PDB file of C-alpha atoms in Angstrom:
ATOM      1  CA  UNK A   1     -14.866  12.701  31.030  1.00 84.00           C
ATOM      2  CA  UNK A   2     -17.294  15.463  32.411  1.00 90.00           C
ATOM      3  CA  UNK A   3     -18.754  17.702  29.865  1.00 92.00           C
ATOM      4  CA  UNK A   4     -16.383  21.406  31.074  1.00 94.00           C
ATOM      5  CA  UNK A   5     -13.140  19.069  30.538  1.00 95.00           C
ATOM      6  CA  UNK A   6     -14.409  17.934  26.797  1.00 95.00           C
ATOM      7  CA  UNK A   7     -15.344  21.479  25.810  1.00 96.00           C
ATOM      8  CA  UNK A   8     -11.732  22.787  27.070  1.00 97.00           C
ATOM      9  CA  UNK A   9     -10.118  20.289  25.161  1.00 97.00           C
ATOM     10  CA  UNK A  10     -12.257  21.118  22.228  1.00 97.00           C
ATOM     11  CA  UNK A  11     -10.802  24.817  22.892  1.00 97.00           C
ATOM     12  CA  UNK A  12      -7.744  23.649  23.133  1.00 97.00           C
ATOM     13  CA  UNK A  13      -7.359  21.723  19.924  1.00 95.00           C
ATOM     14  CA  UNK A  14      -8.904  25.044  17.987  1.00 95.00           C
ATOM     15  CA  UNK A  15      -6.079  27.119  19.448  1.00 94.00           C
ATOM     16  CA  UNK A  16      -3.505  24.936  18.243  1.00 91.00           C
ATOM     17  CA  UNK A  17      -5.377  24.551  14.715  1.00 87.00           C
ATOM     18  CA  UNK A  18      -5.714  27.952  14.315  1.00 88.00           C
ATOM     19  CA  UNK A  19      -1.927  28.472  15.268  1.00 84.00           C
ATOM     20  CA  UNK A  20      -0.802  25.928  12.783  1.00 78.00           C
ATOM     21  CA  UNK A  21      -2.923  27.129   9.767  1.00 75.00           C
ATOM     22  CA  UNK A  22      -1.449  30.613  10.935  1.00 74.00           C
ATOM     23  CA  UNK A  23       2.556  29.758  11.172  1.00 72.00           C
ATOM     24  CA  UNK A  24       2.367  26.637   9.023  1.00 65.00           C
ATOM     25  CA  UNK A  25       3.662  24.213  12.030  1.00 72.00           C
ATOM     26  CA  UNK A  26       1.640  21.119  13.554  1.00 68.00           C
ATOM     27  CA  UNK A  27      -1.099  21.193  16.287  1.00 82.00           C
ATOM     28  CA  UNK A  28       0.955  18.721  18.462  1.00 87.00           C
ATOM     29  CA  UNK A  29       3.294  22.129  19.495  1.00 87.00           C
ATOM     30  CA  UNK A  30       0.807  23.105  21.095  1.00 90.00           C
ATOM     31  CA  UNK A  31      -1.556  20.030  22.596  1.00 95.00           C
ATOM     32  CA  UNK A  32       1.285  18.466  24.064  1.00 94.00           C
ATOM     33  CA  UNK A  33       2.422  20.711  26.378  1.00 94.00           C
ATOM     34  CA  UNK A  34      -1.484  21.614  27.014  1.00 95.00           C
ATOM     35  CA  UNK A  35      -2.468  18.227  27.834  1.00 96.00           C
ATOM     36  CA  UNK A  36       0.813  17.702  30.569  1.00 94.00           C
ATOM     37  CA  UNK A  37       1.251  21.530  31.865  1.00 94.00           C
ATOM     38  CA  UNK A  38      -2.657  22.667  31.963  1.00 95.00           C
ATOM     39  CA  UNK A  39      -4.605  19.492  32.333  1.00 96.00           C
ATOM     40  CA  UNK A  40      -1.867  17.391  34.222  1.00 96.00           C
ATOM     41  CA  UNK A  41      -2.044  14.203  32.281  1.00 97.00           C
ATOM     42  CA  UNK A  42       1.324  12.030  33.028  1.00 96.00           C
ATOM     43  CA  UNK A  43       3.468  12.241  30.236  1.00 95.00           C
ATOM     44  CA  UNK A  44       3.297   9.219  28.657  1.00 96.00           C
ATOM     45  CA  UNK A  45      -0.704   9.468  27.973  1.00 97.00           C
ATOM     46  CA  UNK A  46       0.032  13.148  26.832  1.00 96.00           C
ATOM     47  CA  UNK A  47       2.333  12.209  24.146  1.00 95.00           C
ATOM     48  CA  UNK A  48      -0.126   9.414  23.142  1.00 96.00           C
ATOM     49  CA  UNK A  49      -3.097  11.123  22.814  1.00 97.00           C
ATOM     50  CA  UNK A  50      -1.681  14.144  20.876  1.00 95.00           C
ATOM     51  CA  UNK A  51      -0.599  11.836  18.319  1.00 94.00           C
ATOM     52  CA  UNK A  52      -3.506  10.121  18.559  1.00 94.00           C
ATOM     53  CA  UNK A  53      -5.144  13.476  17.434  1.00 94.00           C
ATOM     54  CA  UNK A  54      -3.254  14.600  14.953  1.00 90.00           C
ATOM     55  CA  UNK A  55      -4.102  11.638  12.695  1.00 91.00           C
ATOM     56  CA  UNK A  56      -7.335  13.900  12.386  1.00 88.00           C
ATOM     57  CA  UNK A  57      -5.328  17.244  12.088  1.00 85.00           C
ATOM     58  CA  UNK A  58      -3.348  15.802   9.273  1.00 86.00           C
ATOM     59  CA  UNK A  59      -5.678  14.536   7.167  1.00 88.00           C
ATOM     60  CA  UNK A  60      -8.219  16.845   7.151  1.00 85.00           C
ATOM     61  CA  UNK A  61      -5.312  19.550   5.985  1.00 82.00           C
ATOM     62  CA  UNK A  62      -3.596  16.959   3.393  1.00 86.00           C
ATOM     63  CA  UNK A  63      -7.149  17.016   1.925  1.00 86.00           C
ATOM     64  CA  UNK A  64      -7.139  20.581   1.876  1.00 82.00           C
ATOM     65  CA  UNK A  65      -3.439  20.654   0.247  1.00 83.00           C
ATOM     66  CA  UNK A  66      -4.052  18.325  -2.638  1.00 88.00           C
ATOM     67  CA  UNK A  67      -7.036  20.194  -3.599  1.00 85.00           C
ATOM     68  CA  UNK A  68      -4.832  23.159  -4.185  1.00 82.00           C
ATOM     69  CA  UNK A  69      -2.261  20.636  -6.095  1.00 89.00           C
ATOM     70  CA  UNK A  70       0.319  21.512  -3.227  1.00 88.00           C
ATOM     71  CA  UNK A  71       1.067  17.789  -2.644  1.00 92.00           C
ATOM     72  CA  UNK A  72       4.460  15.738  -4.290  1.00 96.00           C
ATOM     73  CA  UNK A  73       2.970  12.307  -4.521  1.00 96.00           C
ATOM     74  CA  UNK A  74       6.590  11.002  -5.139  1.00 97.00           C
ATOM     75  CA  UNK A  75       8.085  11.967  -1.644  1.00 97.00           C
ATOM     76  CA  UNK A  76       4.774  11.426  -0.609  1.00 96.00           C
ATOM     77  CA  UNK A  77       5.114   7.360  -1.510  1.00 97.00           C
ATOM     78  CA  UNK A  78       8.689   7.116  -0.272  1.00 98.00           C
ATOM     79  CA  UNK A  79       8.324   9.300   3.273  1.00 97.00           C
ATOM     80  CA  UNK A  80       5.164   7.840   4.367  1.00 96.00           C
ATOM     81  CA  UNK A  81       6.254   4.441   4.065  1.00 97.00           C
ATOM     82  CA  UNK A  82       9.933   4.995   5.565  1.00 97.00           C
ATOM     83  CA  UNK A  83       8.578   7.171   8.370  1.00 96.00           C
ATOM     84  CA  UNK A  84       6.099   4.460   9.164  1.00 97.00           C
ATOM     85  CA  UNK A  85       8.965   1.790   9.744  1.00 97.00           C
ATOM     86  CA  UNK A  86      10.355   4.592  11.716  1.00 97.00           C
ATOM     87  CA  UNK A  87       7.729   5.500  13.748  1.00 96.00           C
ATOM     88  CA  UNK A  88       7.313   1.491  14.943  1.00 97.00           C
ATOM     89  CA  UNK A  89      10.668   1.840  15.828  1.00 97.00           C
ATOM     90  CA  UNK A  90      10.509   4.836  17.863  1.00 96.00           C
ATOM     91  CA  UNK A  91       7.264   3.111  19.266  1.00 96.00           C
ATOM     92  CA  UNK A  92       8.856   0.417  20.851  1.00 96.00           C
ATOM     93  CA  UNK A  93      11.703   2.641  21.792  1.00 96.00           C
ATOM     94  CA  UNK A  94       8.274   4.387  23.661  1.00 96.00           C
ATOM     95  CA  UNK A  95       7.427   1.636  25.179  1.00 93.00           C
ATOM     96  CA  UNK A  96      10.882   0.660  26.777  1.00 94.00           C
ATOM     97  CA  UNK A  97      11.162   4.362  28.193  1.00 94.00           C
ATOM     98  CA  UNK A  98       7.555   5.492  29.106  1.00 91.00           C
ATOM     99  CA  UNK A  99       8.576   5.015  32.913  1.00 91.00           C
ATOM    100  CA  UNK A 100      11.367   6.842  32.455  1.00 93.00           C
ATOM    101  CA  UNK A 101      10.107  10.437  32.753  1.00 91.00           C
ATOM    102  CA  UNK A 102      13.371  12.351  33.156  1.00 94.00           C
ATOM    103  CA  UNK A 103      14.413  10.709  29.920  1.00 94.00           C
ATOM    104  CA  UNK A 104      11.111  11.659  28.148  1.00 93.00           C
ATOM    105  CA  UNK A 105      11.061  15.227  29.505  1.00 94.00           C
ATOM    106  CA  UNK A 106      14.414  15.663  28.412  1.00 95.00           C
ATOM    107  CA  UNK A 107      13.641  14.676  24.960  1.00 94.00           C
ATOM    108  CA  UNK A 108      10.748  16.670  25.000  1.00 93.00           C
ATOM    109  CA  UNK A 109      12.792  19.539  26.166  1.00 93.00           C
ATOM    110  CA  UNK A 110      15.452  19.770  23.398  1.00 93.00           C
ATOM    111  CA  UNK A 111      12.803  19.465  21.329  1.00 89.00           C
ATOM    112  CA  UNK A 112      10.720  22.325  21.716  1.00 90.00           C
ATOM    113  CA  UNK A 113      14.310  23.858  21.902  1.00 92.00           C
ATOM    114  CA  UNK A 114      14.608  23.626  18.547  1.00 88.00           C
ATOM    115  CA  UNK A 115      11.340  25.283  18.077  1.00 85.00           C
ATOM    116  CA  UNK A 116      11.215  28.066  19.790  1.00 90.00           C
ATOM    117  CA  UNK A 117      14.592  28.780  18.144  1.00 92.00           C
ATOM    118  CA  UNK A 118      13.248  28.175  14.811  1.00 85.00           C
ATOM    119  CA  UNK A 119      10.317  30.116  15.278  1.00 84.00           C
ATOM    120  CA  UNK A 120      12.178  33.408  17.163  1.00 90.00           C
ATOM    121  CA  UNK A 121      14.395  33.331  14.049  1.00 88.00           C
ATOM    122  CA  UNK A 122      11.851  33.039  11.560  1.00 83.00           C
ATOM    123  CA  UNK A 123       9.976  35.952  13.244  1.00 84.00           C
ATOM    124  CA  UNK A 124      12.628  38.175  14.109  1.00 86.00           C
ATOM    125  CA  UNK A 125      15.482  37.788  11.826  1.00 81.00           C
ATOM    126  CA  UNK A 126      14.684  36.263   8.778  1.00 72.00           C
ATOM    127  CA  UNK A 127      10.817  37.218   8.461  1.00 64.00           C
ATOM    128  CA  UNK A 128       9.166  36.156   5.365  1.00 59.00           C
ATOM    129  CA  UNK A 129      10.515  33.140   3.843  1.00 58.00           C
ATOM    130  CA  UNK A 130      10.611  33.948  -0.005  1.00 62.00           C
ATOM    131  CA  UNK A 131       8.800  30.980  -1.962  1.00 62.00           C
ATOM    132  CA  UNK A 132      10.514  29.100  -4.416  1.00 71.00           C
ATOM    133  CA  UNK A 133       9.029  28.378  -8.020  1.00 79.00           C
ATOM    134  CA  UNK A 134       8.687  24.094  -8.542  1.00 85.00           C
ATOM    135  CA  UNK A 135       5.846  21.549  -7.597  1.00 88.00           C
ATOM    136  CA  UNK A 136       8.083  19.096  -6.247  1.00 93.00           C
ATOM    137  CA  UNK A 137      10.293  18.473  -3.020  1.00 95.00           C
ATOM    138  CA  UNK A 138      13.944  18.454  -4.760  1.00 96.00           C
ATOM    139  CA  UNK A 139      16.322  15.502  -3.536  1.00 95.00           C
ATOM    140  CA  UNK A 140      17.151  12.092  -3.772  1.00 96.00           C
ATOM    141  CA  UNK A 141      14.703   9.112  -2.969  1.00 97.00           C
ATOM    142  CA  UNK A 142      17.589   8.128  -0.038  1.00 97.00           C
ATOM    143  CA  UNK A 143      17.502  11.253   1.540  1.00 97.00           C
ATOM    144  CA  UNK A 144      13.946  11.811   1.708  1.00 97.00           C
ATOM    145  CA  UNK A 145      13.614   8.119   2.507  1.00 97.00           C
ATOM    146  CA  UNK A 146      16.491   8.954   5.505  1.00 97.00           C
ATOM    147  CA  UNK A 147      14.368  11.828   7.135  1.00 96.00           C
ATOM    148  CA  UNK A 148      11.173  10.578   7.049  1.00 96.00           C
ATOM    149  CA  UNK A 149      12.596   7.644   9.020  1.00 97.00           C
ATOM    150  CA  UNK A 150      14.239   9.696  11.522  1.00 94.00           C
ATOM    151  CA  UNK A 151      11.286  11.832  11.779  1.00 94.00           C
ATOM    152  CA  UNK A 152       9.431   8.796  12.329  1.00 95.00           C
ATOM    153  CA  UNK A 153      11.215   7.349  15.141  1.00 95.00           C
ATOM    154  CA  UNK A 154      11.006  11.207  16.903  1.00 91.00           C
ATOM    155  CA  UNK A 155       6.922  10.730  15.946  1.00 92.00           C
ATOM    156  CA  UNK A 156       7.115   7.141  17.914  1.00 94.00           C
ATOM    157  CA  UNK A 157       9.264   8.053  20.938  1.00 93.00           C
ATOM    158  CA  UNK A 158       7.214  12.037  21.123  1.00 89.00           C
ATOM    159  CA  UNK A 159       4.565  11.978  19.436  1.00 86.00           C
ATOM    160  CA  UNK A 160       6.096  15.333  17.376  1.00 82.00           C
ATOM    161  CA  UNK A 161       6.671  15.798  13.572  1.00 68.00           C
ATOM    162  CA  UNK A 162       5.020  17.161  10.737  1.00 67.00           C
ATOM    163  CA  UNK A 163       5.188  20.875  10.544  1.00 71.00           C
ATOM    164  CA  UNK A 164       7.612  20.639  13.755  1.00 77.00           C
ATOM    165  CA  UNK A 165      10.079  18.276  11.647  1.00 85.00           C
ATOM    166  CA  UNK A 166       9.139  17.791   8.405  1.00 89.00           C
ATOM    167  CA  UNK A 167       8.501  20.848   7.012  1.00 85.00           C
ATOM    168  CA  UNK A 168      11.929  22.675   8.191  1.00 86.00           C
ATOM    169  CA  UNK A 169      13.762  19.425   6.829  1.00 90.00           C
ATOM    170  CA  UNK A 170      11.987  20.131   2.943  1.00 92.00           C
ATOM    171  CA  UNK A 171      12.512  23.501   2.943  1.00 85.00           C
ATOM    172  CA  UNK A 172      16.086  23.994   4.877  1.00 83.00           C
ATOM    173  CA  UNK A 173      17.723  20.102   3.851  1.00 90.00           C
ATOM    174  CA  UNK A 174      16.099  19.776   0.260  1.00 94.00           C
ATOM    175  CA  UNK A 175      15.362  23.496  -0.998  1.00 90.00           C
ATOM    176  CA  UNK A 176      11.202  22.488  -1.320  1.00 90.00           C
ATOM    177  CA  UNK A 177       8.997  25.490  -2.055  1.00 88.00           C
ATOM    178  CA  UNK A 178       7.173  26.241   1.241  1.00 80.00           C
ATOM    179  CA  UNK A 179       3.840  25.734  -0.107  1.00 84.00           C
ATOM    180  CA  UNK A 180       5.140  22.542  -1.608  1.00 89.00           C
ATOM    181  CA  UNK A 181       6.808  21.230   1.568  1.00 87.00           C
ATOM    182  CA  UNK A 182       3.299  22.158   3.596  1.00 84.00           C
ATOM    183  CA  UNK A 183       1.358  19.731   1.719  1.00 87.00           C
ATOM    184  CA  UNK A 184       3.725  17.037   1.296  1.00 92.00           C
ATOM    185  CA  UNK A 185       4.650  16.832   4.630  1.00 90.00           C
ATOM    186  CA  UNK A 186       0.769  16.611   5.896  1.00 88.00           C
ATOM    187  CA  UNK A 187      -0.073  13.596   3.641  1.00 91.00           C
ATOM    188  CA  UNK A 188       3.159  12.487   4.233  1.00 94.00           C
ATOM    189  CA  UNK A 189       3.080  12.401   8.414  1.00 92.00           C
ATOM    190  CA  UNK A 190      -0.562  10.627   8.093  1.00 93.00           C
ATOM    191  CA  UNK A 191       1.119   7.032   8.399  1.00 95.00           C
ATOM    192  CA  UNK A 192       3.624   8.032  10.852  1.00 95.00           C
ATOM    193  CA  UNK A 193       1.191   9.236  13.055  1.00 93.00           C
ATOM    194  CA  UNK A 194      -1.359   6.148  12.637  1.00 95.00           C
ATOM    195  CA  UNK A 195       1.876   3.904  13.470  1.00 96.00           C
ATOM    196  CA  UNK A 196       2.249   5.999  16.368  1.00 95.00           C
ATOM    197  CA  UNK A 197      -1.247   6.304  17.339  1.00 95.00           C
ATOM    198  CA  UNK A 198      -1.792   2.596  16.898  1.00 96.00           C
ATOM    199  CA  UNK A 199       0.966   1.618  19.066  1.00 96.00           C
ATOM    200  CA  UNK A 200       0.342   4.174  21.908  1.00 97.00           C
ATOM    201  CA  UNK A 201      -3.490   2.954  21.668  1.00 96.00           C
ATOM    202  CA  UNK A 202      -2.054  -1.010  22.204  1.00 96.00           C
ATOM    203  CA  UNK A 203       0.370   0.750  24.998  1.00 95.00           C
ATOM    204  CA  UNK A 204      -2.918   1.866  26.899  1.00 96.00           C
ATOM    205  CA  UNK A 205      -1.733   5.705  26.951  1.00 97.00           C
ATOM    206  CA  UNK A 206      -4.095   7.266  24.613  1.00 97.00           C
ATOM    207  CA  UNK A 207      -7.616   9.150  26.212  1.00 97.00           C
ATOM    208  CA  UNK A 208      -9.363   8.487  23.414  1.00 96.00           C
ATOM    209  CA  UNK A 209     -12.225  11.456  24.078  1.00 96.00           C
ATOM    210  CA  UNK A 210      -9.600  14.057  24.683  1.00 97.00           C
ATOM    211  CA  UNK A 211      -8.289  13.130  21.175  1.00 96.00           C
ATOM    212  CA  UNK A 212     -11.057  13.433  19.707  1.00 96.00           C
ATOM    213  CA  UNK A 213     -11.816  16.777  20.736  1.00 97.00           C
ATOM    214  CA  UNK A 214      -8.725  17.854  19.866  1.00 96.00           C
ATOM    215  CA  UNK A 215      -8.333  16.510  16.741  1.00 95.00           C
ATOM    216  CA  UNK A 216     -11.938  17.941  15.753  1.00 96.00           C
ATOM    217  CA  UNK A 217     -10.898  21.611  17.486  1.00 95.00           C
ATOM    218  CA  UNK A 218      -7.675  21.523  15.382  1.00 93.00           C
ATOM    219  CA  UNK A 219      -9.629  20.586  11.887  1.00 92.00           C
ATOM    220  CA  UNK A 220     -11.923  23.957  12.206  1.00 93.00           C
ATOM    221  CA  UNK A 221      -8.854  25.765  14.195  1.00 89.00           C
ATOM    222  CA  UNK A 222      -7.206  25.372  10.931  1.00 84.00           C
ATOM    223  CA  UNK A 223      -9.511  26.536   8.878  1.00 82.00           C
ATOM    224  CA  UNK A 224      -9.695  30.075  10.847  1.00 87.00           C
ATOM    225  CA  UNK A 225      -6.056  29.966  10.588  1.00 81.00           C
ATOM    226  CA  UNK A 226      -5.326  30.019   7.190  1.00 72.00           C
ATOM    227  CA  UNK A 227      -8.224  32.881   6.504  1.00 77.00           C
ATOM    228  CA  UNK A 228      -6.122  34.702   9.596  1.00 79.00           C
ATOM    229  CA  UNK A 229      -2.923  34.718   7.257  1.00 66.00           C
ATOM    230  CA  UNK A 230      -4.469  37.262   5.222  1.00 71.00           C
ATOM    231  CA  UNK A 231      -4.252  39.732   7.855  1.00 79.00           C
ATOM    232  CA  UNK A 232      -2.040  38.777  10.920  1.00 76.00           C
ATOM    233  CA  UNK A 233       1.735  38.802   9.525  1.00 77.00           C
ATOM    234  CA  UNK A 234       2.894  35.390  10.767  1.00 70.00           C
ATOM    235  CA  UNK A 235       6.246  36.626  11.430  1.00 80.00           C
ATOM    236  CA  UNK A 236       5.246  38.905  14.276  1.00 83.00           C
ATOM    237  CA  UNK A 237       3.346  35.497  15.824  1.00 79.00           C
ATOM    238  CA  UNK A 238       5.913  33.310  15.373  1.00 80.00           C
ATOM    239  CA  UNK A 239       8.182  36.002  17.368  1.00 86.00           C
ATOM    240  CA  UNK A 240       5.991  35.573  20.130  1.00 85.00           C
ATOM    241  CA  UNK A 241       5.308  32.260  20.139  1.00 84.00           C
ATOM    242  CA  UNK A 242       9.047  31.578  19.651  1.00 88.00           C
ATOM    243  CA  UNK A 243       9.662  32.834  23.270  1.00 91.00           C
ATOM    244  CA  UNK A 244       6.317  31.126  24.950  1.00 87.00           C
ATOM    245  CA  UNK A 245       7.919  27.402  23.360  1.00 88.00           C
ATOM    246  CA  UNK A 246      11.576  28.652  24.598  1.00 93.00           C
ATOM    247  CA  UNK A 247       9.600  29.053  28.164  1.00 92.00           C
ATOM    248  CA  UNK A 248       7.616  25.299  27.322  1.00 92.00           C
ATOM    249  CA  UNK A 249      11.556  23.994  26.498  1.00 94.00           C
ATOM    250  CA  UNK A 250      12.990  24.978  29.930  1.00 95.00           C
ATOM    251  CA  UNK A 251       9.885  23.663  31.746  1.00 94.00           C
ATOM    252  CA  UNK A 252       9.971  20.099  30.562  1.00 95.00           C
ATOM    253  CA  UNK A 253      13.932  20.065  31.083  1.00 95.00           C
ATOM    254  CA  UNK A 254      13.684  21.443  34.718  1.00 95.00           C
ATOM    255  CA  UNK A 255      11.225  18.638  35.105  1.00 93.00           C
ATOM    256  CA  UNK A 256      13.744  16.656  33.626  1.00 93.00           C
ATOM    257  CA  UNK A 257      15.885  17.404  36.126  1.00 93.00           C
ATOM    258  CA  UNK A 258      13.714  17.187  38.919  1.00 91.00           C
ATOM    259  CA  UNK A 259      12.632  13.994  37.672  1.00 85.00           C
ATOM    260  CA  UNK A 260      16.187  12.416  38.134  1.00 83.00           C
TER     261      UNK A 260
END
């Protein structure tokens, strides 16, 4: 990889870590699509090498989030270990449908549905999220246990979760402070996306250089993000950014469709 290429990537993955530290969602929203729309990597290597990277993204903030006690070791324990045996699923799922790029762009697509719709509600209707009191994620070892093997297989087959999946599913599904659900769901997605990352690095579609870079531009990205918070209302970015991953959603399904 030339030198230009490694530095854009490096950009790249600070963009999407100062995003996420701004809006709280994962760096993969915005790598993915980066890697297959700006620097044309098939699909299949740009789904493994975002994962790849966000094994750095997460652990660098779960770090950050049990220094500021914002971490439930409990659904920590039982998330990390049922998203792992999901996210070997949806790796082999991965590996059965990597040629199959309608099917993958069509996943992809729905996907980053859901996220721009999230986000344009979050930042246009509902705003500010009010924060619960608690230091825990509220909800029965079997449900927690049940998402963070359904986000797992989603992590396998995509290479998305954490903030994309996890977070919403605390929050909305179990009533988890915000703060709370932040930090669990980092250390919690750090297995599911070394699973992943393992399997997609065995599969042979993971640039391991471009990860890097991306995973190191996403660890400072982050940091600049959450400083950002204290004076960009994250409402009014998540507005816009609701309506640039609403554009990303119809792009990978007209692929989809062209890809028939």
């Amino acid at each position: 990889m030339d030198p230009i290429t490694a530095t854009l990537l490096f950009i790249t993955g600070l963009i999407a870590g100062t995003l996420g530290g701004l809006l709280g969602i994962g760096g993969c929203v915005i790598m993915l699509p980066s890697l297959a729309f700006i620097f044309n990597y098939p699909l299949p290597v740009a789904i493994g090498t975002t994962i790849t990277a966000v094994i750095l993204t997460a652990s660098s903030g779960a770090i950050g989030h049990i220094r500021l006690k914002n971490v439930d070791y409990s659904t920590t324990k039982v998330v990390a270990v049922s998203g792992a045996v999901g996210a070997a699923v949806g790796s082999v799922i991965f590996f059965y449908i990597a040629d199959q790029l309608w099917l993958l762009n069509f996943i992809l697509g729905f996907a980053f549905l859901y996220v721009s719709i999230r986000m344009i509600y979050e930042g246009t209707i509902k705003r500010a999220m009010p924060e619960k009191p608690g230091n825990e994620v509220p909800g029965s070892r079997a449900a927690k246990a049940t998402i963070g093997f359904i986000i797992g297989i989603i992590t396998g087959i995509v290479g998305l979760g954490g903030g994309y999946a996890l977070v919403p599913s605390f929050i909305y599904l179990l009533g988890s402070p915000v703060k709370i659900a932040v930090g669990t769901s980092l250390a919690s997605f750090i297995s599911m996306a070394v699973v992943s990352g393992a399997f997609k690095l065995y599969q042979g579609v993971v640039d391991v250089v471009a990860a890097i870079a991306l995973g190191v531009g996403t660890i400072i990205g982050a940091q600049i993000g959450a400083r950002l918070t204290k004076v960009v209302p994250p409402w009014a970015i998540k507005a816009i950014f609701g309506f640039v991953f609403l554009y990303v959603s119809l792009k990978f399904i007209w692929q989809g469709y062209l890809t028939l």
